[in-house]
């Protein structure tokens, strides 16, 4: 009796079937600090860049080079194969905003995208994508991320205060009364 055992592939591209999480500023709008936002599913540039450039190549011309700040990317490949061509990848630590990805095309120029961390909540990511794609936006990538973090801290603080309020009786607690059942004067 012969048994065939199928092993899963060593590398499985789970991102290929998932939609790209990208929002771009409307075409024809005046240049802003950011041209949109990208919310990758991981911090693996080799796995994430092919899907991004496949969508952007027809819109912006062939993407030939990408730069990142290495602060949030654990490994930065020198080159990434993408649909029949190779995209060069570079990095700049001091010169480039850590929350921004720069894309270059020989034909058209340069685009700046806010990179939203993969672990960001969907609501926060949606808000950041909308703000980054706003052609009237005046905040840098790091300023948008700082604002989102401040908002997250404020929301957590508010939830904590509500929790304390509710645990101590909150709005459902009765007012203190005197021995006759009347509120104190």
mmCIF file of C-alpha atoms in Angstrom:
data_model
loop_
_atom_site.group_PDB
_atom_site.id
_atom_site.type_symbol
_atom_site.label_atom_id
_atom_site.label_comp_id
_atom_site.label_asym_id
_atom_site.label_seq_id
_atom_site.Cartn_x
_atom_site.Cartn_y
_atom_site.Cartn_z
ATOM 1 C CA UNK A 1 0.000 0.000 0.000
ATOM 2 C CA UNK A 2 1.324 3.408 -0.976
ATOM 3 C CA UNK A 3 0.452 6.614 0.807
ATOM 4 C CA UNK A 4 1.080 10.068 -0.561
ATOM 5 C CA UNK A 5 1.708 12.800 1.943
ATOM 6 C CA UNK A 6 1.389 16.341 0.697
ATOM 7 C CA UNK A 7 3.403 18.866 2.581
ATOM 8 C CA UNK A 8 2.333 22.491 2.492
ATOM 9 C CA UNK A 9 4.689 24.731 0.520
ATOM 10 C CA UNK A 10 7.513 26.257 2.528
ATOM 11 C CA UNK A 11 6.292 29.705 1.519
ATOM 12 C CA UNK A 12 2.616 30.357 1.087
ATOM 13 C CA UNK A 13 1.589 33.714 -0.325
ATOM 14 C CA UNK A 14 -1.501 34.447 1.756
ATOM 15 C CA UNK A 15 -1.580 38.091 0.667
ATOM 16 C CA UNK A 16 -2.190 37.287 -3.027
ATOM 17 C CA UNK A 17 -5.896 36.622 -2.550
ATOM 18 C CA UNK A 18 -6.512 39.507 -0.154
ATOM 19 C CA UNK A 19 -7.388 42.970 -1.452
ATOM 20 C CA UNK A 20 -4.718 45.644 -1.267
ATOM 21 C CA UNK A 21 -5.366 48.140 1.506
ATOM 22 C CA UNK A 22 -4.530 51.372 -0.271
ATOM 23 C CA UNK A 23 -6.127 54.794 -0.617
ATOM 24 C CA UNK A 24 -4.797 57.454 -2.983
ATOM 25 C CA UNK A 25 -5.461 61.150 -3.302
ATOM 26 C CA UNK A 26 -7.874 61.933 -6.166
ATOM 27 C CA UNK A 27 -6.172 62.172 -9.555
ATOM 28 C CA UNK A 28 -5.503 65.697 -10.750
ATOM 29 C CA UNK A 29 -5.472 67.305 -7.303
ATOM 30 C CA UNK A 30 -2.764 69.711 -6.227
ATOM 31 C CA UNK A 31 0.312 68.067 -4.715
ATOM 32 C CA UNK A 32 0.067 67.543 -0.964
ATOM 33 C CA UNK A 33 2.541 66.244 1.613
ATOM 34 C CA UNK A 34 1.196 62.724 1.048
ATOM 35 C CA UNK A 35 -0.244 61.043 -2.011
ATOM 36 C CA UNK A 36 -2.216 58.518 0.008
ATOM 37 C CA UNK A 37 -1.810 55.680 2.471
ATOM 38 C CA UNK A 38 -0.932 51.997 2.389
ATOM 39 C CA UNK A 39 -1.856 49.524 5.136
ATOM 40 C CA UNK A 40 0.288 46.410 4.599
ATOM 41 C CA UNK A 41 -0.622 43.115 6.264
ATOM 42 C CA UNK A 42 2.937 42.493 7.494
ATOM 43 C CA UNK A 43 6.330 44.107 7.855
ATOM 44 C CA UNK A 44 7.808 41.895 5.133
ATOM 45 C CA UNK A 45 8.676 44.120 2.166
ATOM 46 C CA UNK A 46 9.472 41.142 -0.050
ATOM 47 C CA UNK A 47 5.935 39.824 0.433
ATOM 48 C CA UNK A 48 4.119 43.181 0.456
ATOM 49 C CA UNK A 49 5.726 45.264 -2.316
ATOM 50 C CA UNK A 50 4.707 43.108 -5.319
ATOM 51 C CA UNK A 51 0.986 43.638 -4.692
ATOM 52 C CA UNK A 52 1.462 47.374 -4.097
ATOM 53 C CA UNK A 53 3.525 47.977 -7.213
ATOM 54 C CA UNK A 54 1.248 45.766 -9.351
ATOM 55 C CA UNK A 55 -1.626 48.134 -8.552
ATOM 56 C CA UNK A 56 0.399 51.329 -8.903
ATOM 57 C CA UNK A 57 2.324 50.494 -12.112
ATOM 58 C CA UNK A 58 -0.703 51.030 -14.410
ATOM 59 C CA UNK A 59 -1.687 54.212 -12.543
ATOM 60 C CA UNK A 60 1.673 55.907 -12.132
ATOM 61 C CA UNK A 61 3.980 54.212 -14.611
ATOM 62 C CA UNK A 62 6.356 51.392 -13.783
ATOM 63 C CA UNK A 63 7.632 51.700 -10.222
ATOM 64 C CA UNK A 64 11.401 51.279 -10.400
ATOM 65 C CA UNK A 65 12.581 52.110 -6.900
ATOM 66 C CA UNK A 66 11.196 52.305 -3.367
ATOM 67 C CA UNK A 67 12.756 53.786 -0.245
ATOM 68 C CA UNK A 68 11.824 53.265 3.395
ATOM 69 C CA UNK A 69 13.118 54.191 6.796
ATOM 70 C CA UNK A 70 14.376 50.971 8.466
ATOM 71 C CA UNK A 71 12.839 51.861 11.855
ATOM 72 C CA UNK A 72 9.728 49.714 11.296
ATOM 73 C CA UNK A 73 11.007 47.231 8.699
ATOM 74 C CA UNK A 74 12.994 44.329 10.223
ATOM 75 C CA UNK A 75 14.568 43.322 6.874
ATOM 76 C CA UNK A 76 15.055 45.446 3.793
ATOM 77 C CA UNK A 77 15.792 43.550 0.595
ATOM 78 C CA UNK A 78 17.924 45.270 -2.034
ATOM 79 C CA UNK A 79 15.613 44.173 -4.845
ATOM 80 C CA UNK A 80 12.091 42.756 -5.086
ATOM 81 C CA UNK A 81 10.848 40.926 -8.189
ATOM 82 C CA UNK A 82 7.539 42.330 -9.408
ATOM 83 C CA UNK A 83 5.538 41.193 -12.460
ATOM 84 C CA UNK A 84 8.376 40.821 -14.940
ATOM 85 C CA UNK A 85 10.659 43.521 -13.564
ATOM 86 C CA UNK A 86 12.687 44.263 -10.469
ATOM 87 C CA UNK A 87 12.047 47.089 -8.018
ATOM 88 C CA UNK A 88 15.095 48.421 -6.235
ATOM 89 C CA UNK A 89 14.672 49.041 -2.520
ATOM 90 C CA UNK A 90 16.715 51.539 -0.536
ATOM 91 C CA UNK A 91 16.601 53.032 2.911
ATOM 92 C CA UNK A 92 17.374 56.298 4.637
ATOM 93 C CA UNK A 93 17.286 56.441 8.426
ATOM 94 C CA UNK A 94 17.767 60.133 9.210
ATOM 95 C CA UNK A 95 16.478 61.617 5.970
ATOM 96 C CA UNK A 96 13.146 59.816 5.606
ATOM 97 C CA UNK A 97 10.064 59.889 7.806
ATOM 98 C CA UNK A 98 9.765 56.436 9.423
ATOM 99 C CA UNK A 99 6.045 56.269 8.590
ATOM 100 C CA UNK A 100 6.486 57.008 4.897
ATOM 101 C CA UNK A 101 7.232 54.946 1.804
ATOM 102 C CA UNK A 102 8.614 56.721 -1.266
ATOM 103 C CA UNK A 103 7.909 55.246 -4.695
ATOM 104 C CA UNK A 104 9.787 56.330 -7.822
ATOM 105 C CA UNK A 105 8.970 55.947 -11.514
ATOM 106 C CA UNK A 106 11.241 57.003 -14.366
ATOM 107 C CA UNK A 107 8.277 58.222 -16.370
ATOM 108 C CA UNK A 108 6.276 60.206 -13.883
ATOM 109 C CA UNK A 109 8.182 61.018 -10.707
ATOM 110 C CA UNK A 110 7.797 60.348 -7.014
ATOM 111 C CA UNK A 111 4.920 59.511 -4.669
ATOM 112 C CA UNK A 112 4.844 59.563 -0.885
ATOM 113 C CA UNK A 113 2.589 57.147 0.966
ATOM 114 C CA UNK A 114 1.828 56.977 4.655
ATOM 115 C CA UNK A 115 2.545 53.432 5.854
ATOM 116 C CA UNK A 116 0.018 52.373 8.466
ATOM 117 C CA UNK A 117 1.377 49.673 10.796
ATOM 118 C CA UNK A 118 -0.165 46.234 10.149
ATOM 119 C CA UNK A 119 -1.376 45.934 13.749
ATOM 120 C CA UNK A 120 -3.453 49.126 13.559
ATOM 121 C CA UNK A 121 -7.164 48.718 14.264
ATOM 122 C CA UNK A 122 -9.442 48.901 11.208
ATOM 123 C CA UNK A 123 -11.206 52.053 12.450
ATOM 124 C CA UNK A 124 -7.938 53.896 13.043
ATOM 125 C CA UNK A 125 -6.505 52.686 9.726
ATOM 126 C CA UNK A 126 -9.598 53.890 7.859
ATOM 127 C CA UNK A 127 -9.334 57.318 9.485
ATOM 128 C CA UNK A 128 -5.591 57.542 8.705
ATOM 129 C CA UNK A 129 -6.108 56.463 5.096
ATOM 130 C CA UNK A 130 -8.759 59.109 4.573
ATOM 131 C CA UNK A 131 -6.609 61.832 6.131
ATOM 132 C CA UNK A 132 -3.504 60.844 4.137
ATOM 133 C CA UNK A 133 -5.445 60.864 0.848
ATOM 134 C CA UNK A 134 -6.929 64.308 1.513
ATOM 135 C CA UNK A 135 -5.425 66.665 -1.099
ATOM 136 C CA UNK A 136 -5.755 69.516 1.394
ATOM 137 C CA UNK A 137 -3.900 67.608 4.120
ATOM 138 C CA UNK A 138 -1.146 69.518 5.856
ATOM 139 C CA UNK A 139 0.191 66.886 8.251
ATOM 140 C CA UNK A 140 3.288 64.780 7.686
ATOM 141 C CA UNK A 141 3.181 60.997 7.966
ATOM 142 C CA UNK A 142 4.641 61.078 11.486
ATOM 143 C CA UNK A 143 2.282 63.877 12.533
ATOM 144 C CA UNK A 144 -0.707 61.759 11.403
ATOM 145 C CA UNK A 145 0.598 58.749 13.336
ATOM 146 C CA UNK A 146 1.256 60.901 16.444
ATOM 147 C CA UNK A 147 -2.272 62.312 16.229
ATOM 148 C CA UNK A 148 -3.700 58.778 15.924
ATOM 149 C CA UNK A 149 -1.716 57.664 18.984
ATOM 150 C CA UNK A 150 -2.940 60.660 21.012
ATOM 151 C CA UNK A 151 -6.515 59.860 19.984
ATOM 152 C CA UNK A 152 -6.031 56.193 20.978
ATOM 153 C CA UNK A 153 -4.681 57.213 24.403
ATOM 154 C CA UNK A 154 -7.581 59.644 24.937
ATOM 155 C CA UNK A 155 -10.141 56.965 23.986
ATOM 156 C CA UNK A 156 -8.532 54.442 26.350
ATOM 157 C CA UNK A 157 -8.533 57.025 29.135
ATOM 158 C CA UNK A 158 -12.192 57.811 28.524
ATOM 159 C CA UNK A 159 -13.095 54.113 28.597
ATOM 160 C CA UNK A 160 -11.141 53.727 31.819
ATOM 161 C CA UNK A 161 -12.990 56.654 33.422
ATOM 162 C CA UNK A 162 -16.350 55.271 32.312
ATOM 163 C CA UNK A 163 -15.401 51.890 33.748
ATOM 164 C CA UNK A 164 -14.502 53.469 37.099
ATOM 165 C CA UNK A 165 -17.700 55.530 37.057
ATOM 166 C CA UNK A 166 -19.805 52.434 36.396
ATOM 167 C CA UNK A 167 -17.985 50.308 38.982
ATOM 168 C CA UNK A 168 -18.575 52.942 41.647
ATOM 169 C CA UNK A 169 -22.271 53.237 40.981
ATOM 170 C CA UNK A 170 -22.168 55.646 38.090
ATOM 171 C CA UNK A 171 -25.336 57.095 36.688
ATOM 172 C CA UNK A 172 -27.442 54.230 38.058
ATOM 173 C CA UNK A 173 -26.555 54.943 41.678
ATOM 174 C CA UNK A 174 -29.125 56.639 43.825
ATOM 175 C CA UNK A 175 -28.375 59.981 45.414
ATOM 176 C CA UNK A 176 -27.467 59.968 49.111
ATOM 177 C CA UNK A 177 -30.417 60.660 51.402
ATOM 178 C CA UNK A 178 -30.850 61.582 55.026
ATOM 179 C CA UNK A 179 -32.772 59.506 57.572
ATOM 180 C CA UNK A 180 -36.084 60.807 56.203
ATOM 181 C CA UNK A 181 -35.203 59.724 52.610
ATOM 182 C CA UNK A 182 -34.616 63.286 51.445
ATOM 183 C CA UNK A 183 -31.484 64.475 49.601
ATOM 184 C CA UNK A 184 -29.085 66.409 51.834
ATOM 185 C CA UNK A 185 -29.519 70.168 51.799
#
